[in-house]
Coordinates of C-alpha atoms in Angstrom, one line a residue:
Chain A
G1 CA -99.8 10.8 -14.2
A2 CA -102.4 13.0 -16.9
G3 CA -99.3 13.4 -19.5
V4 CA -95.8 11.4 -20.8
S5 CA -93.5 11.5 -18.2
Q6 CA -90.0 11.6 -18.7
S7 CA -86.5 11.1 -16.1
P8 CA -84.2 12.9 -15.9
S9 CA -84.9 15.8 -17.3
N10 CA -81.6 16.7 -17.4
K11 CA -78.4 14.5 -17.6
V12 CA -74.8 15.4 -18.0
T13 CA -72.2 12.7 -18.5
E14 CA -68.8 12.0 -19.5
K15 CA -67.5 10.5 -22.9
G16 CA -67.9 7.1 -22.5
K17 CA -70.4 7.1 -20.2
D18 CA -73.4 4.6 -20.7
V19 CA -76.7 6.4 -19.7
E20 CA -80.6 5.1 -19.7
L21 CA -83.3 7.3 -20.4
R22 CA -86.4 6.9 -19.2
C23 CA -90.4 7.4 -20.4
D24 CA -93.2 6.7 -18.8
P25 CA -96.4 7.2 -21.7
I26 CA -99.7 8.3 -20.9
S27 CA -101.9 4.9 -19.6
G28 CA -103.5 3.1 -22.5
H29 CA -101.5 4.1 -25.2
T30 CA -100.0 1.3 -27.2
A31 CA -97.8 3.5 -29.2
L32 CA -94.7 4.7 -28.3
Y33 CA -91.9 7.1 -30.1
W34 CA -88.6 8.6 -29.1
Y35 CA -87.1 11.7 -30.3
R36 CA -83.9 13.9 -30.5
Q37 CA -83.7 17.5 -31.0
S38 CA -80.2 19.3 -31.3
L39 CA -80.2 22.4 -30.2
G40 CA -81.7 24.8 -32.8
Q41 CA -82.8 21.7 -35.2
G42 CA -86.0 19.6 -35.8
L43 CA -86.9 16.4 -34.3
E44 CA -85.3 13.7 -35.5
F45 CA -86.9 10.1 -35.4
L46 CA -85.2 7.5 -33.7
I47 CA -87.5 4.5 -33.0
Y48 CA -91.0 3.5 -32.4
F49 CA -92.9 0.7 -30.6
Q50 CA -96.2 -0.6 -30.9
G51 CA -96.6 -2.4 -27.7
N52 CA -93.7 -3.9 -26.6
S53 CA -92.5 -4.4 -30.0
A54 CA -90.1 -1.9 -32.3
P55 CA -91.5 -2.3 -35.9
D56 CA -89.4 0.4 -37.0
K57 CA -86.3 1.4 -35.6
S58 CA -84.8 2.7 -38.4
G59 CA -83.9 6.2 -37.2
L60 CA -81.7 4.8 -34.1
P61 CA -78.1 6.4 -35.5
S62 CA -76.1 3.9 -34.4
D63 CA -75.4 0.4 -32.5
R64 CA -74.5 2.7 -29.3
F65 CA -78.6 3.1 -29.3
S66 CA -81.2 0.8 -28.1
A67 CA -84.3 0.6 -26.3
E68 CA -86.7 -1.4 -24.9
R69 CA -90.5 -1.1 -23.7
T70 CA -91.9 -3.7 -21.1
G71 CA -95.5 -4.7 -20.2
G72 CA -96.6 -2.2 -22.6
S73 CA -96.2 0.8 -21.1
V74 CA -92.5 2.1 -19.6
S75 CA -89.4 2.6 -22.5
T76 CA -85.8 3.2 -21.6
L77 CA -83.9 4.4 -24.4
T78 CA -79.8 3.2 -23.6
I79 CA -77.2 5.2 -25.1
Q80 CA -73.9 3.0 -24.6
R81 CA -70.7 4.6 -24.8
T82 CA -71.8 8.3 -25.2
Q83 CA -70.2 10.4 -27.6
Q84 CA -70.1 14.6 -27.6
E85 CA -72.2 14.5 -30.7
D86 CA -75.2 12.6 -28.6
S87 CA -75.8 15.9 -26.7
A88 CA -79.4 16.8 -27.4
V89 CA -82.6 16.6 -26.0
Y90 CA -84.5 13.2 -26.4
L91 CA -88.3 13.6 -26.4
C92 CA -90.6 10.4 -26.0
A93 CA -93.9 10.4 -27.3
S94 CA -97.3 8.3 -27.3
S95 CA -100.4 8.1 -28.7
L96 CA -103.4 6.1 -28.5
D97 CA -102.7 3.4 -31.4
R98 CA -100.5 4.0 -34.5
F99 CA -103.3 4.9 -36.7
I100 CA -102.6 8.2 -38.7
N101 CA -105.6 10.5 -36.8
E102 CA -104.0 9.7 -33.5
K103 CA -102.4 13.0 -31.9
L104 CA -99.0 12.3 -30.0
F105 CA -98.6 13.7 -26.6
F106 CA -95.1 15.0 -25.8
G107 CA -93.1 14.6 -22.7
S108 CA -91.0 17.6 -21.8
G109 CA -88.0 16.0 -23.0
T110 CA -84.7 14.9 -21.0
Q111 CA -81.6 17.1 -21.9
L112 CA -78.2 15.4 -22.7
S113 CA -75.1 16.7 -22.2
V114 CA -71.9 14.7 -23.0
L115 CA -68.7 16.7 -21.3
Chain B
D1 CA -91.4 11.0 -46.0
A2 CA -93.6 13.8 -48.4
K3 CA -91.5 17.0 -48.0
T4 CA -93.1 19.9 -46.2
T5 CA -91.8 24.1 -46.9
Q6 CA -92.5 26.1 -44.4
P7 CA -91.0 29.9 -44.0
N8 CA -88.1 29.8 -41.5
S9 CA -90.4 33.0 -39.6
M10 CA -93.1 34.9 -39.7
E11 CA -94.3 37.6 -37.0
S12 CA -97.5 38.8 -36.1
N13 CA -98.9 41.5 -33.9
E14 CA -100.7 40.2 -30.8
E15 CA -104.8 39.8 -31.6
E16 CA -104.2 39.6 -35.1
P17 CA -104.9 37.1 -37.4
V18 CA -101.8 35.0 -38.4
H19 CA -102.1 32.6 -41.5
L20 CA -98.8 30.1 -42.1
P21 CA -98.0 28.5 -44.9
C22 CA -96.9 25.2 -45.7
N23 CA -96.4 23.7 -49.3
H24 CA -96.4 19.7 -49.6
S25 CA -96.4 19.2 -53.3
T26 CA -95.9 15.9 -53.6
I27 CA -98.2 14.9 -51.2
S28 CA -100.0 11.5 -52.0
G29 CA -103.8 11.0 -52.0
T30 CA -104.0 9.1 -48.7
D31 CA -101.5 11.3 -46.6
Y32 CA -102.9 13.3 -44.1
I33 CA -101.8 17.2 -42.7
H34 CA -100.7 17.7 -39.2
W35 CA -99.9 20.6 -37.3
Y36 CA -97.7 20.5 -34.0
R37 CA -96.3 23.5 -32.4
Q38 CA -93.5 23.5 -29.8
L39 CA -93.0 26.4 -27.5
P40 CA -89.9 27.1 -25.9
S41 CA -88.5 24.3 -23.7
Q42 CA -91.1 22.1 -24.3
G43 CA -91.9 19.2 -26.2
P44 CA -94.5 19.8 -29.2
E45 CA -97.8 19.7 -28.7
Y46 CA -101.0 18.8 -31.4
V47 CA -102.4 21.3 -32.9
I48 CA -104.7 20.6 -35.5
H49 CA -105.1 18.0 -38.4
G50 CA -107.1 17.1 -41.9
L51 CA -106.6 15.7 -44.9
T52 CA -108.9 16.8 -47.4
S53 CA -111.9 19.4 -45.4
N54 CA -110.9 22.7 -44.0
V55 CA -110.8 21.8 -40.2
N56 CA -111.7 23.6 -36.8
N57 CA -110.7 23.3 -33.4
R58 CA -110.8 25.7 -30.8
M59 CA -107.0 26.0 -31.0
A60 CA -107.1 26.9 -34.9
S61 CA -108.1 26.5 -38.3
L62 CA -107.0 24.6 -41.1
A63 CA -107.5 25.3 -45.0
I64 CA -106.5 22.9 -46.9
A65 CA -106.2 23.8 -51.1
E66 CA -108.1 22.1 -53.5
D67 CA -105.5 20.2 -54.9
R68 CA -104.0 19.8 -51.2
K69 CA -100.9 20.5 -52.4
S70 CA -100.7 23.7 -50.0
S71 CA -102.3 23.9 -46.7
T72 CA -102.1 27.3 -44.5
L73 CA -102.9 27.3 -40.5
I74 CA -105.4 30.1 -39.0
L75 CA -105.2 31.5 -35.6
H76 CA -107.7 33.9 -35.4
R77 CA -106.4 35.6 -32.5
A78 CA -102.7 35.3 -32.3
T79 CA -101.5 35.5 -28.6
L80 CA -98.1 35.8 -27.0
R81 CA -98.2 32.7 -25.8
D82 CA -99.2 31.4 -29.4
A83 CA -95.1 32.2 -29.8
A84 CA -93.5 29.3 -31.0
V85 CA -92.0 27.4 -33.6
Y86 CA -95.0 25.4 -36.0
Y87 CA -94.7 22.4 -37.6
C88 CA -96.1 21.3 -40.7
I89 CA -96.0 17.7 -41.2
L90 CA -97.5 14.4 -43.7
M91 CA -98.4 11.1 -41.8
R92 CA -98.7 8.8 -44.8
T93 CA -101.2 5.6 -44.3
S94 CA -98.6 3.3 -44.2
G95 CA -96.4 5.4 -41.8
S96 CA -95.6 4.4 -38.0
R97 CA -94.5 8.2 -37.4
L98 CA -94.5 11.8 -38.2
T99 CA -91.7 13.6 -39.7
F100 CA -91.2 16.8 -38.9
G101 CA -89.2 19.5 -40.5
E102 CA -87.9 22.6 -39.6
G103 CA -90.9 24.2 -38.8
T104 CA -91.4 28.2 -38.9
Q105 CA -91.3 30.3 -35.5
L106 CA -93.7 32.8 -34.9
T107 CA -93.4 35.6 -32.8
V108 CA -96.1 37.5 -31.7
N109 CA -95.0 41.3 -30.6
P110 CA -97.0 43.0 -27.8

């Protein structure tokens, strides 16, 4: 596709369940980022991938959060034992490379609601 | 990460110019200044970025103060579609991420 694709667009889950959020970056983009945005707030950095490795995962809020990237393309963010405070929009972005001149292209996000 | 300060909100009228300010007094010599905007229910969208010189593109202009401690995003003729939250962000050469602040909510009145 032409842009960053995220699925699902909406996810409602019960507290304690695990969820997986998927990101398809723009083809050829080596850098991939996950952010989350709580209602009415700014974006909070979660993790960054360069290729399949994650040199910066300092933003993951707890060990319930993990992410992987395979084939230098698709990435999955997994949240185990979801809590109500995990409710937010999870945004994925990709860029051609990690250099500071590169633009980030964002997907439309996954709205996660934990009941 | 170096901090940026922006007004929480601004208003403009359609077809008038808009100047969105950003203060970044702790900017270091190699930090790039990036601007993104976020329309309702969408992910952020790149607007413009620069280092020292003023920059122009089809969307906007970026005016950077001589001491680089502040910058201004200029929308030359605001349209209703420009209503969004505008984020001013510093990107470190050693960094791997953009750190978003609270941004400025721009309202454009018809």
